[in-house]
Tab-separated table of C-alpha atoms and ligand atoms in Angstrom:
chain	number	residue	atom	x	y	z
A	9	MET	CA	-36.149	100.455	-34.628
A	10	SER	CA	-34.769	102.464	-37.907
A	11	LEU	CA	-33.896	100.896	-41.106
A	12	GLN	CA	-30.249	101.141	-40.267
A	13	SER	CA	-29.988	99.981	-37.315
A	14	ARG	CA	-32.509	96.661	-38.344
A	15	ASN	CA	-29.759	95.909	-40.913
A	16	SER	CA	-26.774	96.418	-38.990
A	17	HIS	CA	-28.582	93.688	-36.246
A	18	ILE	CA	-29.226	91.361	-39.233
A	19	ASP	CA	-25.796	91.798	-40.099
A	20	LEU	CA	-24.544	90.938	-36.339
A	21	LEU	CA	-26.816	87.640	-36.409
A	22	LEU	CA	-25.105	86.929	-39.760
A	23	THR	CA	-21.448	87.124	-38.948
A	24	THR	CA	-21.340	86.255	-35.086
A	25	ALA	CA	-22.462	83.177	-33.087
A	26	ASP	CA	-23.488	84.863	-30.177
A	27	ALA	CA	-25.630	88.127	-31.134
A	28	PRO	CA	-25.953	89.818	-27.814
A	29	ASP	CA	-30.002	89.798	-26.072
A	30	PRO	CA	-30.791	93.227	-27.012
A	31	VAL	CA	-29.966	92.587	-30.732
A	32	ILE	CA	-31.943	89.401	-30.983
A	33	GLY	CA	-34.858	90.645	-28.859
A	34	GLY	CA	-34.742	93.926	-31.190
A	35	LEU	CA	-35.395	92.113	-34.359
A	36	LEU	CA	-38.034	89.646	-32.068
A	37	SER	CA	-40.207	92.911	-31.102
A	38	ASP	CA	-40.226	94.836	-34.248
A	39	PRO	CA	-43.290	94.197	-36.774
A	40	ASP	CA	-41.068	96.137	-39.102
A	41	ALA	CA	-38.416	93.771	-39.228
A	42	THR	CA	-39.683	91.051	-40.491
A	43	GLU	CA	-39.553	91.579	-44.497
A	44	GLU	CA	-35.967	92.366	-44.032
A	45	LEU	CA	-34.918	89.356	-41.941
A	46	SER	CA	-37.185	87.444	-44.110
A	47	ALA	CA	-35.015	88.727	-47.249
A	48	ALA	CA	-31.784	88.065	-45.058
A	49	ALA	CA	-32.843	84.463	-44.563
A	50	HIS	CA	-33.914	83.617	-47.916
A	51	GLN	CA	-30.308	84.741	-49.326
A	52	VAL	CA	-28.866	82.198	-46.842
A	53	ARG	CA	-31.011	79.400	-47.332
A	54	ILE	CA	-30.515	79.622	-51.223
A	55	ALA	CA	-26.721	80.107	-50.637
A	56	ARG	CA	-26.620	77.194	-47.879
A	57	LYS	CA	-29.757	74.979	-49.097
A	58	GLY	CA	-30.439	75.597	-52.477
A	59	SER	CA	-33.567	76.327	-53.718
A	60	HIS	CA	-35.260	73.330	-54.013
A	61	THR	CA	-38.166	72.752	-51.237
A	62	LYS	CA	-37.689	69.607	-49.581
A	63	GLN	CA	-41.318	67.550	-48.954
A	64	ARG	CA	-41.889	64.805	-46.367
A	65	GLY	CA	-44.680	62.504	-46.133
A	66	LEU	CA	-46.681	62.574	-42.541
A	67	ILE	CA	-48.252	60.149	-41.431
A	68	GLU	CA	-49.884	60.540	-38.096
A	69	ILE	CA	-50.495	57.027	-36.857
A	70	THR	CA	-52.158	57.898	-33.693
A	71	ASN	CA	-54.256	60.161	-31.833
A	72	ARG	CA	-54.037	58.427	-28.536
A	73	CYS	CA	-51.901	59.688	-26.011
A	74	LEU	CA	-51.270	59.338	-22.458
A	75	ASN	CA	-49.644	63.058	-21.636
A	76	ASN	CA	-51.631	65.882	-20.857
A	77	CYS	CA	-49.921	68.669	-22.552
A	78	LEU	CA	-52.457	71.714	-21.518
A	79	TYR	CA	-52.027	73.245	-24.989
A	80	CYS	CA	-52.518	70.202	-26.894
A	81	GLY	CA	-56.095	68.765	-28.426
A	82	ILE	CA	-55.137	65.210	-28.415
A	83	ARG	CA	-54.220	65.132	-24.430
A	84	ALA	CA	-55.088	62.224	-22.362
A	85	ALA	CA	-57.992	64.042	-20.433
A	86	ASN	CA	-60.031	65.440	-23.900
A	87	ARG	CA	-62.477	62.977	-23.819
A	88	THR	CA	-64.523	64.675	-26.339
A	89	LEU	CA	-61.885	63.085	-29.457
A	90	GLU	CA	-62.469	59.848	-30.937
A	91	ARG	CA	-59.010	57.779	-30.828
A	92	TYR	CA	-57.870	55.612	-33.451
A	93	THR	CA	-54.537	54.211	-33.919
A	94	LEU	CA	-53.653	52.948	-37.396
A	95	SER	CA	-52.489	49.234	-37.871
A	96	HIS	CA	-49.234	48.270	-39.187
A	97	ASN	CA	-50.781	47.372	-42.335
A	98	GLU	CA	-52.458	50.718	-42.618
A	99	ILE	CA	-49.064	52.539	-41.763
A	100	VAL	CA	-47.183	50.884	-44.543
A	101	ALA	CA	-49.894	51.302	-46.923
A	102	ALA	CA	-49.709	55.056	-46.543
A	103	ALA	CA	-46.102	55.323	-46.573
A	104	LYS	CA	-46.430	53.164	-50.105
A	105	TYR	CA	-48.893	56.119	-51.704
A	106	ALA	CA	-46.483	58.780	-50.209
A	107	TYR	CA	-44.037	56.704	-51.866
A	108	SER	CA	-45.796	56.736	-55.083
A	109	GLN	CA	-46.358	60.267	-55.009
A	110	GLY	CA	-42.605	60.831	-54.877
A	111	MET	CA	-42.058	61.346	-51.085
A	112	ARG	CA	-38.252	59.942	-50.103
A	113	THR	CA	-38.776	60.614	-46.302
A	114	PHE	CA	-41.494	59.480	-43.928
A	115	VAL	CA	-41.968	61.152	-41.023
A	116	LEU	CA	-44.183	58.658	-38.550
A	117	GLN	CA	-46.371	61.026	-35.859
A	118	GLY	CA	-48.182	60.164	-33.131
A	119	GLY	CA	-49.289	60.606	-29.563
A	120	GLU	CA	-47.292	58.464	-26.711
A	121	ASN	CA	-49.725	55.427	-26.834
A	122	PRO	CA	-48.927	52.371	-25.042
A	123	ALA	CA	-50.663	50.523	-28.179
A	124	VAL	CA	-48.016	51.537	-30.044
A	125	THR	CA	-46.046	48.930	-29.275
A	126	ASP	CA	-42.011	49.275	-29.285
A	127	THR	CA	-42.247	46.231	-31.399
A	128	MET	CA	-44.957	47.413	-33.466
A	129	VAL	CA	-42.726	50.611	-34.494
A	130	THR	CA	-39.618	48.336	-34.818
A	131	ASP	CA	-41.468	46.052	-37.195
A	132	VAL	CA	-42.691	48.968	-39.260
A	133	VAL	CA	-39.491	50.579	-39.712
A	134	ARG	CA	-37.932	47.384	-41.115
A	135	GLU	CA	-40.425	47.003	-43.525
A	136	LEU	CA	-40.181	50.767	-44.985
A	137	LYS	CA	-36.461	50.124	-44.734
A	138	ARG	CA	-36.479	47.216	-46.625
A	139	THR	CA	-39.098	47.742	-49.554
A	140	MET	CA	-38.377	51.480	-49.956
A	141	PRO	CA	-34.585	51.363	-49.105
A	142	ASP	CA	-33.837	54.801	-50.599
A	143	ALA	CA	-36.268	56.468	-48.258
A	144	ALA	CA	-35.534	57.657	-44.907
A	145	VAL	CA	-37.466	57.340	-42.038
A	146	THR	CA	-38.353	60.049	-39.440
A	147	LEU	CA	-40.310	59.246	-35.858
A	148	SER	CA	-42.102	61.614	-33.686
A	149	LEU	CA	-43.290	59.533	-31.303
A	150	GLY	CA	-42.022	61.538	-27.932
A	151	GLU	CA	-40.346	60.809	-24.985
A	152	ARG	CA	-38.967	57.123	-24.354
A	153	PRO	CA	-36.351	55.176	-22.962
A	154	TYR	CA	-32.698	55.297	-24.387
A	155	ASP	CA	-33.246	51.621	-24.907
A	156	ILE	CA	-36.208	51.863	-26.916
A	157	TYR	CA	-34.224	54.465	-29.231
A	158	ARG	CA	-31.858	52.362	-29.729
A	159	THR	CA	-33.761	49.396	-30.818
A	160	TRP	CA	-35.537	51.882	-33.362
A	161	ARG	CA	-32.548	53.387	-34.853
A	162	GLU	CA	-31.162	49.239	-34.949
A	163	ALA	CA	-34.240	49.102	-36.667
A	164	GLY	CA	-33.142	51.372	-39.610
A	165	ALA	CA	-34.736	54.864	-38.304
A	166	ASP	CA	-32.301	57.159	-39.511
A	167	ARG	CA	-34.178	60.773	-37.701
A	168	TYR	CA	-36.311	61.948	-34.650
A	169	LEU	CA	-38.528	64.579	-34.112
A	170	LEU	CA	-39.310	66.241	-30.508
A	171	ARG	CA	-39.532	69.451	-29.914
A	172	HIS	CA	-38.363	70.855	-26.584
A	173	GLU	CA	-41.536	73.266	-26.673
A	174	THR	CA	-40.136	75.947	-24.057
A	175	TYR	CA	-36.265	75.850	-23.551
A	176	ASN	CA	-37.168	78.059	-19.773
A	177	PRO	CA	-38.118	75.685	-16.732
A	178	ALA	CA	-40.634	77.887	-15.605
A	179	HIS	CA	-42.325	78.508	-18.629
A	180	TYR	CA	-42.358	74.590	-19.416
A	181	ARG	CA	-44.163	73.956	-15.748
A	182	SER	CA	-46.838	76.095	-16.652
A	183	LEU	CA	-47.441	74.102	-20.124
A	184	HIS	CA	-46.773	70.689	-18.962
A	185	PRO	CA	-48.690	68.927	-16.158
A	186	ALA	CA	-46.635	67.819	-12.994
A	187	ALA	CA	-46.091	64.210	-14.463
A	188	MET	CA	-43.799	65.657	-17.316
A	189	ASN	CA	-40.332	67.173	-16.845
A	190	ARG	CA	-38.432	69.308	-19.060
A	191	GLU	CA	-35.211	67.440	-18.195
A	192	ASN	CA	-36.422	64.129	-19.422
A	193	ARG	CA	-36.681	65.773	-22.419
A	194	LEU	CA	-33.713	67.182	-22.912
A	195	ARG	CA	-32.347	63.756	-21.857
A	196	CYS	CA	-34.115	62.124	-24.677
A	197	LEU	CA	-32.615	64.722	-27.517
A	198	ASP	CA	-29.094	63.646	-26.065
A	199	ASP	CA	-29.942	60.297	-26.001
A	200	LEU	CA	-31.082	60.805	-29.902
A	201	THR	CA	-28.462	62.460	-30.693
A	202	ALA	CA	-25.840	60.092	-29.021
A	203	LEU	CA	-27.370	57.351	-30.952
A	204	GLY	CA	-26.647	59.023	-34.060
A	205	TYR	CA	-30.210	60.416	-35.008
A	206	ARG	CA	-30.591	63.354	-37.306
A	207	VAL	CA	-32.544	64.905	-34.811
A	208	GLY	CA	-35.610	67.850	-34.687
A	209	THR	CA	-36.393	70.054	-31.823
A	210	GLY	CA	-38.540	73.267	-31.860
A	211	PHE	CA	-40.887	75.330	-29.622
A	212	LEU	CA	-44.352	77.141	-29.918
A	213	VAL	CA	-44.471	80.729	-30.271
A	214	GLY	CA	-47.004	82.351	-28.630
A	215	SER	CA	-48.156	79.739	-26.325
A	216	PRO	CA	-49.540	80.857	-23.157
A	217	GLY	CA	-46.973	83.161	-20.864
A	218	GLN	CA	-44.008	83.240	-23.189
A	219	GLN	CA	-42.059	86.043	-22.698
A	220	LEU	CA	-39.704	87.383	-25.346
A	221	SER	CA	-36.504	86.559	-23.099
A	222	HIS	CA	-38.045	82.647	-23.164
A	223	ILE	CA	-37.873	82.499	-27.004
A	224	ILE	CA	-34.092	84.108	-26.989
A	225	GLU	CA	-33.445	81.299	-24.579
A	226	ASP	CA	-35.180	78.720	-26.819
A	227	LEU	CA	-33.126	79.829	-29.819
A	228	ARG	CA	-29.731	79.929	-28.237
A	229	PHE	CA	-30.745	76.246	-26.953
A	230	ILE	CA	-31.305	75.315	-30.717
A	231	GLN	CA	-27.898	76.628	-31.765
A	232	LEU	CA	-26.134	74.989	-29.041
A	233	LEU	CA	-27.863	71.865	-29.789
A	234	ASN	CA	-26.896	72.173	-33.490
A	235	PRO	CA	-30.069	69.845	-34.610
A	236	GLY	CA	-30.612	69.009	-38.069
A	237	MET	CA	-33.826	69.998	-38.299
A	238	ILE	CA	-35.723	72.781	-36.651
A	239	GLY	CA	-39.775	72.773	-36.393
A	240	ILE	CA	-41.679	75.810	-34.898
A	241	GLY	CA	-44.933	77.219	-35.565
A	242	PRO	CA	-47.591	79.316	-33.633
A	243	PHE	CA	-49.709	78.385	-30.722
A	244	ILE	CA	-53.384	77.983	-31.635
A	245	PRO	CA	-55.553	77.319	-28.945
A	246	ALA	CA	-57.489	74.271	-29.080
A	247	ALA	CA	-61.026	72.991	-28.154
A	248	ASN	CA	-61.203	71.160	-24.824
A	249	THR	CA	-57.757	72.099	-23.598
A	250	PRO	CA	-57.125	74.008	-20.637
A	251	PHE	CA	-55.728	76.783	-23.080
A	252	ALA	CA	-59.219	77.055	-25.283
A	253	ASP	CA	-59.611	80.503	-24.491
A	254	HIS	CA	-56.317	81.637	-24.886
A	255	LYS	CA	-54.866	84.320	-27.800
A	256	ALA	CA	-53.320	82.436	-30.470
A	257	GLY	CA	-49.799	83.321	-31.476
A	258	ASP	CA	-48.657	85.582	-34.269
A	259	VAL	CA	-47.894	85.036	-37.480
A	260	GLY	CA	-45.503	87.971	-37.600
A	261	LEU	CA	-43.405	86.744	-34.660
A	262	THR	CA	-43.327	83.162	-36.187
A	263	LEU	CA	-41.925	84.389	-39.364
A	264	ARG	CA	-39.522	86.404	-37.418
A	265	CYS	CA	-38.427	83.548	-35.699
A	266	VAL	CA	-38.068	81.558	-38.519
A	267	ALA	CA	-35.507	84.159	-40.390
A	268	ILE	CA	-33.496	84.737	-37.019
A	269	LEU	CA	-33.361	80.584	-36.805
A	270	ARG	CA	-32.011	80.212	-40.479
A	271	LEU	CA	-29.739	82.917	-40.160
A	272	MET	CA	-27.585	81.429	-36.716
A	273	ASN	CA	-28.435	77.784	-38.057
A	274	PRO	CA	-27.706	78.379	-41.629
A	275	ASP	CA	-27.477	74.111	-42.572
A	276	ALA	CA	-30.513	73.398	-40.699
A	277	ASP	CA	-33.462	71.818	-42.634
A	278	ILE	CA	-36.583	74.310	-41.392
A	279	PRO	CA	-40.107	73.534	-42.475
A	280	ALA	CA	-42.910	75.772	-42.998
A	281	THR	CA	-45.339	74.125	-40.584
A	282	THR	CA	-49.075	73.350	-40.508
A	283	ALA	CA	-49.642	75.765	-37.739
A	284	LEU	CA	-48.426	78.503	-39.442
A	285	ALA	CA	-50.814	77.689	-42.362
A	286	THR	CA	-53.526	76.697	-40.324
A	287	LEU	CA	-53.575	80.344	-38.404
A	288	GLY	CA	-51.874	82.378	-41.398
A	289	GLY	CA	-53.286	80.633	-44.450
A	290	PRO	CA	-51.369	79.509	-48.017
A	291	ASP	CA	-50.157	82.874	-48.019
A	292	ALA	CA	-48.056	82.971	-44.639
A	293	GLN	CA	-46.583	79.368	-45.694
A	294	GLN	CA	-45.143	80.980	-48.299
A	295	LYS	CA	-43.637	83.929	-46.657
A	296	ALA	CA	-42.198	81.278	-44.456
A	297	LEU	CA	-40.576	79.632	-47.883
A	298	CYS	CA	-39.381	82.932	-48.739
A	299	GLY	CA	-37.862	83.750	-45.724
A	300	GLY	CA	-35.338	80.612	-44.312
A	301	ALA	CA	-37.670	77.758	-44.313
A	302	ASN	CA	-37.134	75.276	-46.904
A	303	VAL	CA	-39.325	71.862	-46.411
A	304	VAL	CA	-42.986	71.306	-46.422
A	305	MET	CA	-44.816	68.083	-44.670
A	306	PRO	CA	-47.488	67.395	-46.539
A	307	LYS	CA	-49.918	65.011	-44.858
A	308	PHE	CA	-50.659	61.542	-46.051
A	309	THR	CA	-52.456	60.392	-42.977
A	310	PRO	CA	-55.501	58.043	-44.302
A	311	PRO	CA	-58.509	60.522	-44.680
A	312	ASP	CA	-60.750	58.759	-41.954
A	313	ALA	CA	-57.814	58.871	-39.276
A	314	ARG	CA	-56.606	63.020	-40.624
A	315	GLU	CA	-60.252	64.140	-39.670
A	316	LEU	CA	-59.620	62.896	-35.433
A	317	TYR	CA	-55.609	64.530	-35.441
A	318	HIS	CA	-56.409	67.697	-34.115
A	319	LEU	CA	-53.640	69.258	-31.958
A	320	TYR	CA	-55.324	72.288	-32.102
B	30	5AD	N1	-51.259	74.842	-31.286
B	30	5AD	C1	-49.992	74.621	-32.052
B	30	5AD	N2	-49.356	73.664	-32.026
B	30	5AD	C2	-49.404	72.581	-31.072
B	30	5AD	N3	-48.947	71.475	-31.038
B	30	5AD	C3	-49.358	70.758	-30.125
B	30	5AD	N4	-50.587	71.333	-29.738
B	30	5AD	C4	-50.310	72.725	-30.166
B	30	5AD	C5	-51.074	74.094	-30.677
B	30	5AD	N5	-52.177	73.845	-29.916
B	30	5AD	C6	-47.292	71.442	-31.657
B	30	5AD	C7	-46.587	70.510	-30.252
B	30	5AD	C8	-46.038	69.790	-30.668
B	30	5AD	C9	-46.275	69.506	-32.245
B	30	5AD	C10	-46.369	68.101	-32.720
B	30	5AD	O1	-47.441	70.023	-32.147
B	30	5AD	O2	-45.195	71.690	-30.747
B	30	5AD	O3	-44.444	69.317	-31.000
């Protein structure tokens, strides 16, 4: 694509809510567009979100999961992994330490683990909100029934992260076991929105079988959902998963997705994710922060547990 048509494509993204597929697809597939896209996204980020980079303290509360997402290192069928679940007190202590380090948002993330009972989460949320009322609590604990989401919201949870992973139905089926379904995941996102959570979603870039058209579907879905937060990262092949031998997602493509997401969702919070830093190094994370992203999520998981939380 010529410099001129790149710039007119970027202008279209800046000025219209529904740029045609070939415009988005053309930019996504052009490695030479990365720098200009990132520069335009950085300008929008500065104008709408300011230059400050927000920090969110991530606490990985359990690596036990009853699901079997084909890409995920903590899937139930991975028997090689030592499993852990933090106790109530360990989670609260990690959050207090994060608070002492300046964090004013905690993200409690974990697999779908029945041992992390609804009551335990409720109690932890209550205690965090009682002892640190100026901090926001974000949960990222997978698909749950409406009533559980409501209980946690009433206990004080402010936000919820649940990536849709891929919007395309056939692609979704190819990444997940038959026991999971996309409709339930989308139902969860609707429930969370209806309950007044600030919702985050997102997708994997470069997951096996992903087509450019799938990414365009993801981008359009996100724009329609209009979430408060959008987290994306490159797929990284994880050991002891069915996708262990697949190739990783592309860092440049991920950066173009981050930039396009910023142009399409100027007010969303967009993290420079750990997966991006793992695959592309600190340099890639920095590029995301100068290309539309405005959030980082440092880990406050206790060190022993952190060693065992291998999504990839
Ligand atoms: N590579 C990159 N990201 C992954 N996730 C899970 N497994 C992988 C992987 N192999 C992401 C999913 C999930 C988030 C917590 O981690 O998108 O929503």
